[in-house]
Coordinates of C-alpha atoms and ligand atoms in Angstrom, one line a residue:
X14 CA 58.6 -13.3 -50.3
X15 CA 55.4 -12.2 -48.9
X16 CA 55.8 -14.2 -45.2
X17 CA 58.6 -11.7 -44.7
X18 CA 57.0 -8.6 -45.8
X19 CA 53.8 -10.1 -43.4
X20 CA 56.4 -9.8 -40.5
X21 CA 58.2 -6.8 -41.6
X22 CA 54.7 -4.8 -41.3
X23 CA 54.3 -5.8 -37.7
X24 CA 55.6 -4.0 -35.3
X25 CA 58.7 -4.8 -33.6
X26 CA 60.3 -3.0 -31.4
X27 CA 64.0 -1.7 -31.0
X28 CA 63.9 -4.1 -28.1
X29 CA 63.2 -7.0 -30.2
X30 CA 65.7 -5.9 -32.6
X31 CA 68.4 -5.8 -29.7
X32 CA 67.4 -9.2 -28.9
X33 CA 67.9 -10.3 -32.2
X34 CA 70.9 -9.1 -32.8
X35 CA 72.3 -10.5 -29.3
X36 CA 70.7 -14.6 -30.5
X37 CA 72.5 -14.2 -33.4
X38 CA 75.9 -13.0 -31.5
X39 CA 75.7 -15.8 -29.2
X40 CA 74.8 -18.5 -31.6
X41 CA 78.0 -17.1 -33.6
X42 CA 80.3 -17.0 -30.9
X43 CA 79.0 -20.9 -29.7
X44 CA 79.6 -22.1 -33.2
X45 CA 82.9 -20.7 -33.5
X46 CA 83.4 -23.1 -30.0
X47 CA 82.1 -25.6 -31.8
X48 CA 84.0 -25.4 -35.3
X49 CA 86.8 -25.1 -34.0
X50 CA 86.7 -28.6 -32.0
X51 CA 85.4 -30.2 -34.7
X52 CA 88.4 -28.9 -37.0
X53 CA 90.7 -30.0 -34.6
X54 CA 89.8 -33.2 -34.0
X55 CA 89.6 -33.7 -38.1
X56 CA 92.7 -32.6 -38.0
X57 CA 94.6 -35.1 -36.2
X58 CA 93.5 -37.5 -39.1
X59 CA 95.3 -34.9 -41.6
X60 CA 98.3 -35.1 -39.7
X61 CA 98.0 -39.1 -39.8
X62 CA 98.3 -38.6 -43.3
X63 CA 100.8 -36.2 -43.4
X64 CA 102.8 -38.7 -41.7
X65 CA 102.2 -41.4 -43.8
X66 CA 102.7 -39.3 -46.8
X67 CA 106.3 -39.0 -45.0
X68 CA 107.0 -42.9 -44.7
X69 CA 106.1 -43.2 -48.3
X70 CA 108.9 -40.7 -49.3
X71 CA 106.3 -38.4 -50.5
X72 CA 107.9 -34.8 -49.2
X73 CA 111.2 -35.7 -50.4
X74 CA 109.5 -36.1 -54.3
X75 CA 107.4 -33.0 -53.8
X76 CA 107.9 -30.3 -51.3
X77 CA 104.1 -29.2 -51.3
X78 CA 103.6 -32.5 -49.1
X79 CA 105.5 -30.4 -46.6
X80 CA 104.1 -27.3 -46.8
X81 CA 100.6 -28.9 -46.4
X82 CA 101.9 -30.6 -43.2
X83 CA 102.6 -27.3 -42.1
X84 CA 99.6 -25.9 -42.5
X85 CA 97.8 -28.4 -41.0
X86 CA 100.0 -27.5 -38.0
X87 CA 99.0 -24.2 -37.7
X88 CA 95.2 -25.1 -38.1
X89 CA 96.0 -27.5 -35.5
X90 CA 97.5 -25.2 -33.1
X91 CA 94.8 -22.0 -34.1
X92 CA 91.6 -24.3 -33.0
X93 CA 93.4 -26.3 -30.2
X94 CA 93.3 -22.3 -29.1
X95 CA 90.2 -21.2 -29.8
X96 CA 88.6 -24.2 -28.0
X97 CA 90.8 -23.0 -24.5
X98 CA 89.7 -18.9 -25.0
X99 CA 86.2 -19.9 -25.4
X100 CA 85.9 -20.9 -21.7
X101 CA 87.9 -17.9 -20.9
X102 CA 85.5 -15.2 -22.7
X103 CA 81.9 -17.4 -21.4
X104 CA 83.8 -16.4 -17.4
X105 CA 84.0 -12.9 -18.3
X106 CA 81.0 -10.5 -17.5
X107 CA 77.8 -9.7 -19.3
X108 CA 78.4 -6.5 -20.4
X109 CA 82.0 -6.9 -22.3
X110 CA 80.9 -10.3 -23.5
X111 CA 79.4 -9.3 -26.9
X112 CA 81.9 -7.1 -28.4
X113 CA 84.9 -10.0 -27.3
X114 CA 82.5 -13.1 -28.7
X115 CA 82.2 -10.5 -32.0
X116 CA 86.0 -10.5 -32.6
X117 CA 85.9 -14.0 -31.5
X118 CA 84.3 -15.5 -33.9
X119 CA 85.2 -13.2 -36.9
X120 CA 88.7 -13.5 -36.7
X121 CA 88.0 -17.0 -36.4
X122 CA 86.0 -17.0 -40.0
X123 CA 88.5 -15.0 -41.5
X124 CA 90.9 -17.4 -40.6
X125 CA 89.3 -20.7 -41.7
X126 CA 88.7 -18.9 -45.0
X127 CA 91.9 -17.1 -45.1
X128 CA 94.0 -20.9 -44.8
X129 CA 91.5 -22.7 -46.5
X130 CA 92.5 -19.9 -49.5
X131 CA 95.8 -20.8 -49.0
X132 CA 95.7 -24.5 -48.8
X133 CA 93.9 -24.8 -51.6
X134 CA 95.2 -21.9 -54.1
X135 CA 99.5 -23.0 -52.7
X136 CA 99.4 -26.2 -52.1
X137 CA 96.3 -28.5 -53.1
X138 CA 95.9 -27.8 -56.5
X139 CA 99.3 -28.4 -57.4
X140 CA 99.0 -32.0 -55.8
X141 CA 95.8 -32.4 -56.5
X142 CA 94.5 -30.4 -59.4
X143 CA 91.7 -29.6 -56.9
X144 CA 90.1 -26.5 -55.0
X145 CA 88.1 -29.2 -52.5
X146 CA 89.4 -27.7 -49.2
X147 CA 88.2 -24.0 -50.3
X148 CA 85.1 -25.3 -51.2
X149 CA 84.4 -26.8 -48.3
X150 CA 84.9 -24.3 -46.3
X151 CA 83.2 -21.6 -47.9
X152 CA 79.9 -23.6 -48.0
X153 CA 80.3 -24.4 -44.5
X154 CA 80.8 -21.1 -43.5
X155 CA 77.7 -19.9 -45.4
X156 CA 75.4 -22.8 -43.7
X157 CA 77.1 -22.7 -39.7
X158 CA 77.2 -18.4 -39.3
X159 CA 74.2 -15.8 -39.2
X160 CA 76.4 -12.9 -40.5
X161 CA 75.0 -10.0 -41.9
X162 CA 75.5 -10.1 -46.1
X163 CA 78.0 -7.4 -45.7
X164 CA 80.5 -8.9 -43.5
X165 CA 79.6 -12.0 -45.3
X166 CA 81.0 -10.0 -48.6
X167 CA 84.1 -8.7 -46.7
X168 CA 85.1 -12.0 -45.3
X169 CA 84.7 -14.0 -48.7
X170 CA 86.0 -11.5 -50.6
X171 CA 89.2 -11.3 -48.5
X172 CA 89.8 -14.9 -49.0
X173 CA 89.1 -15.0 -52.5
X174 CA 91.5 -12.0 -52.8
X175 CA 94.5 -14.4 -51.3
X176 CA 93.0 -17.1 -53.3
X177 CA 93.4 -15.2 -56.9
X178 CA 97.2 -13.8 -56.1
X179 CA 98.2 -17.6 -54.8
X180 CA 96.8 -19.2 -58.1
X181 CA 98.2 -16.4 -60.2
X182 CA 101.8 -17.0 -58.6
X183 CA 101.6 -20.8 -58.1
X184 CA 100.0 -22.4 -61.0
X185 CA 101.8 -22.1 -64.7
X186 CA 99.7 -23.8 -66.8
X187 CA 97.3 -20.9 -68.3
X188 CA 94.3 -23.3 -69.0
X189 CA 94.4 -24.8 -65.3
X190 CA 95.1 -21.1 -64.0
X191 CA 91.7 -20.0 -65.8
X192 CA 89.8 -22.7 -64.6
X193 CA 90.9 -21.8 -61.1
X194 CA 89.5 -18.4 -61.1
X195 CA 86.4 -19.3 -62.2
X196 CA 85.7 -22.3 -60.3
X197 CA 86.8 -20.0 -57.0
X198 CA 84.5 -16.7 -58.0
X199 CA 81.8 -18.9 -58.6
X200 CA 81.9 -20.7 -55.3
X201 CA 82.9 -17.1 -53.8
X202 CA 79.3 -15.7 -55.4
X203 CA 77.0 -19.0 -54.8
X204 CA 78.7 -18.8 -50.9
X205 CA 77.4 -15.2 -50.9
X206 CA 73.6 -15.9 -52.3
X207 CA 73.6 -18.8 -49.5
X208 CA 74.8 -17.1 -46.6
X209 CA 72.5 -14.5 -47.3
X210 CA 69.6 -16.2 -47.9
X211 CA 69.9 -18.3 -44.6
X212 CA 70.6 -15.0 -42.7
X213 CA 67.4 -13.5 -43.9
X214 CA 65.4 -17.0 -42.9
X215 CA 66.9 -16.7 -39.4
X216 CA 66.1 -13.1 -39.0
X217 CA 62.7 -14.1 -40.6
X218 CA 62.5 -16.7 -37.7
X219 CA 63.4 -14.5 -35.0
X220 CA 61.1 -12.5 -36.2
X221 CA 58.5 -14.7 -36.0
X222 CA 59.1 -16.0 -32.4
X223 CA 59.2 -11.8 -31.4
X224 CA 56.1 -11.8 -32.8
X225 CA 54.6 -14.7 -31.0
X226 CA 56.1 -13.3 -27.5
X227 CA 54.4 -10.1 -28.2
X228 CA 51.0 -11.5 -29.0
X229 CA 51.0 -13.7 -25.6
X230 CA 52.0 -11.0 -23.9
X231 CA 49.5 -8.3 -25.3
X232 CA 46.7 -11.7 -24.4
X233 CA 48.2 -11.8 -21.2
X234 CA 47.8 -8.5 -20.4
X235 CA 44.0 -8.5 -21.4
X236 CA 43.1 -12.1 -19.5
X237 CA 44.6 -10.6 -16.6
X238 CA 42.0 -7.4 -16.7
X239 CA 39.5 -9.5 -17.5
X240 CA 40.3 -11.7 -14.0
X241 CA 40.7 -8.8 -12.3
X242 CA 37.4 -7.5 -13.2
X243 CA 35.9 -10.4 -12.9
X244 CA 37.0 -10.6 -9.2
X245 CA 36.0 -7.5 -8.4
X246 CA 32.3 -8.6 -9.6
X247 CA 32.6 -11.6 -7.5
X248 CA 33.6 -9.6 -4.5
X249 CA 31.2 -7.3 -5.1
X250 CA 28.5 -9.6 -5.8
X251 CA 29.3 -11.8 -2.0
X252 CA 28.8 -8.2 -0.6
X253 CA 25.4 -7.4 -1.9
X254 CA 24.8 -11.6 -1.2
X255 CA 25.7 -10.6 2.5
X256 CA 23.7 -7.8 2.6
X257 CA 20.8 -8.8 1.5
X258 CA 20.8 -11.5 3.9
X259 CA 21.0 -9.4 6.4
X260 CA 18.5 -7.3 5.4
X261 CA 16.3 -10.3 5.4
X262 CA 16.7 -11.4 9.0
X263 CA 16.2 -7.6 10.0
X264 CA 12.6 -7.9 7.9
X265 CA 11.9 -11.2 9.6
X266 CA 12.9 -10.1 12.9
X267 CA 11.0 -6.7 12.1
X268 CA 7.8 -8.3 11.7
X269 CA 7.8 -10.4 14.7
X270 CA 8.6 -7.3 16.7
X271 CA 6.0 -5.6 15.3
X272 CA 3.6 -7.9 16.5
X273 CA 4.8 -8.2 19.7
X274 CA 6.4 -5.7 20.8
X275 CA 2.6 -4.1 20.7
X276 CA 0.3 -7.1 23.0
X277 CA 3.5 -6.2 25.6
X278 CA 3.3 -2.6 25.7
X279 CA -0.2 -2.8 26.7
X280 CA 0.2 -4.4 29.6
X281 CA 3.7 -3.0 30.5
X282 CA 1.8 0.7 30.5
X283 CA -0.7 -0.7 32.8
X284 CA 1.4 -2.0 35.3
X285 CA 3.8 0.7 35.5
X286 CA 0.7 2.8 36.0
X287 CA -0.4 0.9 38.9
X288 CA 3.2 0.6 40.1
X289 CA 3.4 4.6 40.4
X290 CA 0.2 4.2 42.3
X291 CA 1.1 2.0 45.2
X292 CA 4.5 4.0 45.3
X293 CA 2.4 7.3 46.7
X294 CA 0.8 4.6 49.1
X295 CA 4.1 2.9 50.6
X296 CA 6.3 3.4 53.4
X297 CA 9.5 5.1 52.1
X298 CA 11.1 1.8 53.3
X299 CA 9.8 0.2 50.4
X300 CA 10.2 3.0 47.8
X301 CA 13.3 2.5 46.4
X302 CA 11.9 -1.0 44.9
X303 CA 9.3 1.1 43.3
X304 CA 11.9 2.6 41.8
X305 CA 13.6 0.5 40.4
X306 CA 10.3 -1.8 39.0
X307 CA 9.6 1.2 37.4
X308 CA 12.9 2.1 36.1
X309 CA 13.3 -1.3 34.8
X310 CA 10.2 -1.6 33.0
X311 CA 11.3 1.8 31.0
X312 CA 14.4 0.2 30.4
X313 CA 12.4 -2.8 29.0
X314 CA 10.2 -0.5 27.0
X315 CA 13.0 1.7 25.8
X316 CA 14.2 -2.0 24.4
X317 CA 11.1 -2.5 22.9
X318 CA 10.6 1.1 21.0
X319 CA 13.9 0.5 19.6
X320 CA 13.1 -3.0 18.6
X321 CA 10.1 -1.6 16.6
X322 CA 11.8 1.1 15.2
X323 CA 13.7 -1.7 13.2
X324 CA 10.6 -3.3 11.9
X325 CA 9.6 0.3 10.2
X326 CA 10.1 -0.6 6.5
X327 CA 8.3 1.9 4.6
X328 CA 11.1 5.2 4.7
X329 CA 9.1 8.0 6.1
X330 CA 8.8 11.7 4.8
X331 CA 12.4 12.7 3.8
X332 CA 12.9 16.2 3.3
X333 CA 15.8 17.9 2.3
X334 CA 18.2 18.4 5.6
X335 CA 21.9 18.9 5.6
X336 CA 23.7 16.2 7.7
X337 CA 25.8 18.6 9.6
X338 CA 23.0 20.2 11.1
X339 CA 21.9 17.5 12.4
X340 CA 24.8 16.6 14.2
X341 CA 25.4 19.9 15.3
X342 CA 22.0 19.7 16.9
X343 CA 22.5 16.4 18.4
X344 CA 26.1 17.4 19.8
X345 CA 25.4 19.0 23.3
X346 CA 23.3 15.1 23.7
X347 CA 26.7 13.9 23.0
X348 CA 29.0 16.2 24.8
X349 CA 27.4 15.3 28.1
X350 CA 27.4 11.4 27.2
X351 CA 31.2 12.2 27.0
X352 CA 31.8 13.8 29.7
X353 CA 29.7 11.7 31.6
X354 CA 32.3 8.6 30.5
X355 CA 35.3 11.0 30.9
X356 CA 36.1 10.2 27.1
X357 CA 36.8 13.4 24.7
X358 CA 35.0 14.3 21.4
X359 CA 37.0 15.7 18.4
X360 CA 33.8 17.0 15.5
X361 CA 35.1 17.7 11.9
X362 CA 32.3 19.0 9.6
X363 CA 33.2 19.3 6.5
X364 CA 31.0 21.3 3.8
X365 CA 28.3 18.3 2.6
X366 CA 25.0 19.4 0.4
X367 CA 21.8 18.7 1.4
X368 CA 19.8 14.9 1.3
X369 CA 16.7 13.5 1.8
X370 CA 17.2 12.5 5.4
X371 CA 15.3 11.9 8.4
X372 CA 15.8 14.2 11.1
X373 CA 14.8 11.5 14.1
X374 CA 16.2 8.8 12.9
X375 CA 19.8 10.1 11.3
X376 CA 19.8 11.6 14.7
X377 CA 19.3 7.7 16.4
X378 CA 21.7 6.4 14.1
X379 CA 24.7 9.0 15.1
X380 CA 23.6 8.5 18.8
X381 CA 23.6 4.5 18.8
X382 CA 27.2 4.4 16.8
X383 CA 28.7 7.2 19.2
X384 CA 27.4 5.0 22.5
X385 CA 29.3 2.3 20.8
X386 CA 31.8 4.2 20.1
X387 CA 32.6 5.7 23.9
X388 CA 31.6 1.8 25.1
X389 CA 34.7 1.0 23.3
X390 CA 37.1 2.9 24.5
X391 CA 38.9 2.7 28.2
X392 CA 38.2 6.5 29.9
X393 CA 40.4 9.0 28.1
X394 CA 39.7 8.1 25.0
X395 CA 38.7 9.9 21.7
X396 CA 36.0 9.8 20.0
X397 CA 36.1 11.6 16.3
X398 CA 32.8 12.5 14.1
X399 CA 33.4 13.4 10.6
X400 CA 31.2 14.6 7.6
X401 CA 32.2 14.8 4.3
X402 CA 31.7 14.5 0.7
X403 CA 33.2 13.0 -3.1
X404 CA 31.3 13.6 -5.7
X405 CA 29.6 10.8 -5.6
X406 CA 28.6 10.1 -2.0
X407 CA 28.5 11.8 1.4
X408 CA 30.0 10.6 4.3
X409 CA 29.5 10.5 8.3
X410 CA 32.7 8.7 10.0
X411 CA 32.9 7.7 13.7
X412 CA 36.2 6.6 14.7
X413 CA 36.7 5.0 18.3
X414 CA 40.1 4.4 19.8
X415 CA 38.7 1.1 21.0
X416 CA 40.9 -2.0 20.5
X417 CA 39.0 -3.0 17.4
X418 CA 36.5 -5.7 16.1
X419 CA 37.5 -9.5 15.3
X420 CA 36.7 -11.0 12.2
X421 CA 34.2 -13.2 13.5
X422 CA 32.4 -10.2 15.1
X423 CA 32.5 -8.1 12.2
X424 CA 30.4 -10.8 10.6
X425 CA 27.6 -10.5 12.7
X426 CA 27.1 -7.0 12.9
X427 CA 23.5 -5.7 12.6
X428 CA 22.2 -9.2 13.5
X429 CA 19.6 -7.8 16.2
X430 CA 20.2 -9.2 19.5
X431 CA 23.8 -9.9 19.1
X432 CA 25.6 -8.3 21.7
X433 CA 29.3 -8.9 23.3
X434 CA 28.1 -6.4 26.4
X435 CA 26.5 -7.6 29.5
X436 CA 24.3 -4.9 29.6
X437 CA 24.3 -5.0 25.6
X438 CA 20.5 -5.6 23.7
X439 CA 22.2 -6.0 20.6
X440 CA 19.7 -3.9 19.1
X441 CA 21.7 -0.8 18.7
X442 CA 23.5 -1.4 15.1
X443 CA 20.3 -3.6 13.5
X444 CA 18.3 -0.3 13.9
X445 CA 21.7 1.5 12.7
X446 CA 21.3 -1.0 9.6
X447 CA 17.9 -0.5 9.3
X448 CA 17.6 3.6 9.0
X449 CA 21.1 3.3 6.5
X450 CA 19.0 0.9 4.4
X451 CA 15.6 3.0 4.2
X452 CA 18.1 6.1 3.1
X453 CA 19.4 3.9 0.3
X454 CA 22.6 4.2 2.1
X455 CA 25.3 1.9 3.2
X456 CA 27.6 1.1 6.5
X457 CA 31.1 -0.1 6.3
X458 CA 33.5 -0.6 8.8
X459 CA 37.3 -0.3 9.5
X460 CA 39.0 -2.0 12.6
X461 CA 42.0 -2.6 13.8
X462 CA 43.0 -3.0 16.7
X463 CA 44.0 0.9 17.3
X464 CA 40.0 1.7 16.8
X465 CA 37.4 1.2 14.9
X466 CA 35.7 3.9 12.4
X467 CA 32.0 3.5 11.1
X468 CA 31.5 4.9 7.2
X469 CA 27.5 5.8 6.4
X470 CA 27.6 6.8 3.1
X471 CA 24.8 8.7 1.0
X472 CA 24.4 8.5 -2.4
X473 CA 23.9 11.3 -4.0
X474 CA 21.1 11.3 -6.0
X475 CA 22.1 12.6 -9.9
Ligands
ADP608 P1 25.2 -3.3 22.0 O1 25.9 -2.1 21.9 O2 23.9 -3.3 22.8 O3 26.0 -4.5 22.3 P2 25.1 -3.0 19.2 O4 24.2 -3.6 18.1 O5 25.2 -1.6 19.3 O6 24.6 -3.7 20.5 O7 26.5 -3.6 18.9 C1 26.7 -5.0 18.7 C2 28.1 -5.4 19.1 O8 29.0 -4.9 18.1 C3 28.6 -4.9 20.3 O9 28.3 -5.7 21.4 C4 30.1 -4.9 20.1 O10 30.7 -6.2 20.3 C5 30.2 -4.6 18.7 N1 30.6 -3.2 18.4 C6 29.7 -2.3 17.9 N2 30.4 -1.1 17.8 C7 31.6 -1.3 18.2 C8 32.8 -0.5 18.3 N3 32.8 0.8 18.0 N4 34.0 -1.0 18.7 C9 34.0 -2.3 19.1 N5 32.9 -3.2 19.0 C10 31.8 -2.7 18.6
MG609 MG1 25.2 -0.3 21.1

């Protein structure tokens, strides 16, 4: 049969076997239910011939008539029983169910066959001349259970074991007697072949169904690497989408600043000049609005040299410059911004090797995230810089103890002139943008509403 050698050679697993044999259990057990109502219910019609074999005066003429109404008494009262324990063996628990709907059922076979033996080797072929009722029941046995062909052989042979000694006792006639125990062994030996052969197409199907799970399972398995890949691409792909867009309002921005940022210098230097002038000519009454003219037009060009800074797009001369160095060197700039806003500073430098970095503007970078860092945070706070390195990437983390960014913030970070401060430009974190992106580098960011941490990771170049 080559189909079953084709499932044979796959592999199934002692967990499919399990399951197999546990189907073929149950359907055992449930057809044992089933038999036995059906026997009983056919057996109420034996009886109703029993009976009339009684009016007609049959049992006094032949006391076989008798015994067979006996019989069918018993096989009344065996599946009128197994029909109630069924219900009682489904209640009991999972684990002691298989072994009691084992004996269950077998006993039940070997009964069937057992009286079937009897009927028919006693009683039935003295009356009848005929071995029907074995018959019967042998082939149904082979086509309604799955049992292996070993229990099959047991359970036949028993009966046909009861059947030979019956005969042997109960018929005289020698030629009838012969013709018994060869009609019986046959059907004993064509019962057998069936049985068997059905229980090896079952097995065969379960087989086949195993082997159908395992195949959607193995596909499942792959399609759902596949979607996981895939949305991990997407994901990846709406970040770089994001990015790039706002890459490309920092270029527009950039080249308008540029422009202008330049024709309003000019004149910005000139005035101030002039302002100085007149402020050595004053009364002192009027000084301190000198002051403060000339303080705010530094402030206004302070605004404006950062605002160009973001419109540099060609990187400058990076040479090789190890990040913690630089923020070593930039640290007493930032211990007196701290204590200046009564916040604390907590440095963790890690060993990171060298990169192509810009001194001045790494430096700007650290300085704008730490300022929005110590704005964050109510006085007392703490501010934590940390360097450090996989071996793919190095790191600089600034974590605030702020009370975090909202979503709809987070989305326009780096978008120059988009500020939440009332003294805020806005400008700060476009440059911050802007320097990452000249190093080939890249910010992300972790809120919540304990603090917020900046990542700028380096690539390291292989
Ligand atoms: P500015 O500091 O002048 O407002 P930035 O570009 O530096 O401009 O920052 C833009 C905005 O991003 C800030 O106004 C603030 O709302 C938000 N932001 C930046 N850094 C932080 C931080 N560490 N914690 C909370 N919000 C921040
Ligand atoms: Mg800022």
């Amino acid at each position: 049969m080559p189909a079953m050698e084709f499932f044979q050679s796959q592999h199934i697993t002692e967990d499919n076997e399990n399951g197999i044999k546990e189907i073929l259990t149950y359907v055992n057990f449930n057809r044992t239910r089933n038999l036995s109502v059906i026997l009983f219910s056919l057996n109420v019609i034996f009886l109703f011939i029993d009976y009339i074999n009684k009016v007609k005066g049959l049992w006094v003429i032949d006391d076989n008539y008798k015994y067979l109404f006996y019989s069918h008494l018993v096989l009344g009262l065996v599946t009128l029983l197994y029909s109630l324990v069924y219900y009682r063996i489904t209640d009991s628990s999972a684990s002691d169910i298989t072994i009691l709907q084992k004996s269950y059922a077998i006993i039940f076979v070997s009964f069937i066959l057992s009286l079937s033996a009897i009927i028919s080797g006693w009683i039935d072929q003295k009356i009848h001349g005929q071995i029907t009722v074995y018959v019967i029941i042998c082939i149904t046995i082979a086509v309604v259970y799955n049992y292996k062909p070993k229990i099959i052989a047991f359970l036949y042979g028993l009966s046909w074991v009861a059947f030979m000694i019956l005969v042997t006792i109960g018929q005289k006639d020698s030629n009838i007697r012969q013709g018994h125990y060869l009609n019986a062994s046959l059907l004993v030996v064509i019962s057998y072949f069936l049985s068997t052969v059905l229980y090896k197409l079952k097995i065969q199907e379960l087989m086949h169904k195993y082997y159908l799970e395992n195949i959607v399972t193995e596909r499942t398995k792959e399609l759902q690497i596949a979607n996981d890949l895939l949305t991990r691409e997407i994901f990846e792909h709406k970040r770089a989408e994001e990015e790039i867009l706002r890459l490309d309002r920092l270029n527009l921005i950039g080249k308008m600043a540029a422009s202008i940022s330049h024709e309003v210098r000019n004149p910005m230097t000139t005035v101030k000049g002039f302002l100085q002038l007149l402020k050595i000519k004053q009364d002192s009454r009027d000084k301190e609005y000198f002051d403060l003219m000339i303080e705010e037009l530094d402030r206004a060009n302070c605004i404006l040299s950062e605002f160009l800074s973001i419109s540099r797009t060609k990187s400058t001369m990076h040479g090789w410059h190890n990040l913690n160095d630089i923020v070593t060197s930039t640290l007493p700039l930032i211990q007196a911004d701290a204590l200046n806003n009564d916040k604390s500073l907590l440095v963790e430098l890690n060993n990171v090797p060298d990169l192509q970095l810009d001194i001045q503007e790494i430096r700007q970078l650290l300085l704008n995230l730490v300022r929005n860092g110590f704005e964050a945070m109510s006085s007392g706070g703490q501010l934590k810089i940390r360097t450090f390195s996989s071996n793919r990437e190095v790191t600089l983390g600034i974590s605030d103890e702020g009370s975090g960014i909202e979503q709809d913030i987070l989305e326009e970070l780096g978008t120059p002139f988009f500020t939440t401060k009332e003294q805020g430009t806005g400008l700060g974190l476009a440059v911050c943008y802007g320097i990452v992106s000249r190093h080939n580098g890249r910010i992300s960011v972790e809120t919540s509403p304990k603090g917020t941490t900046f990542y700028v990771n380096f690539e390291l170049s292989k």
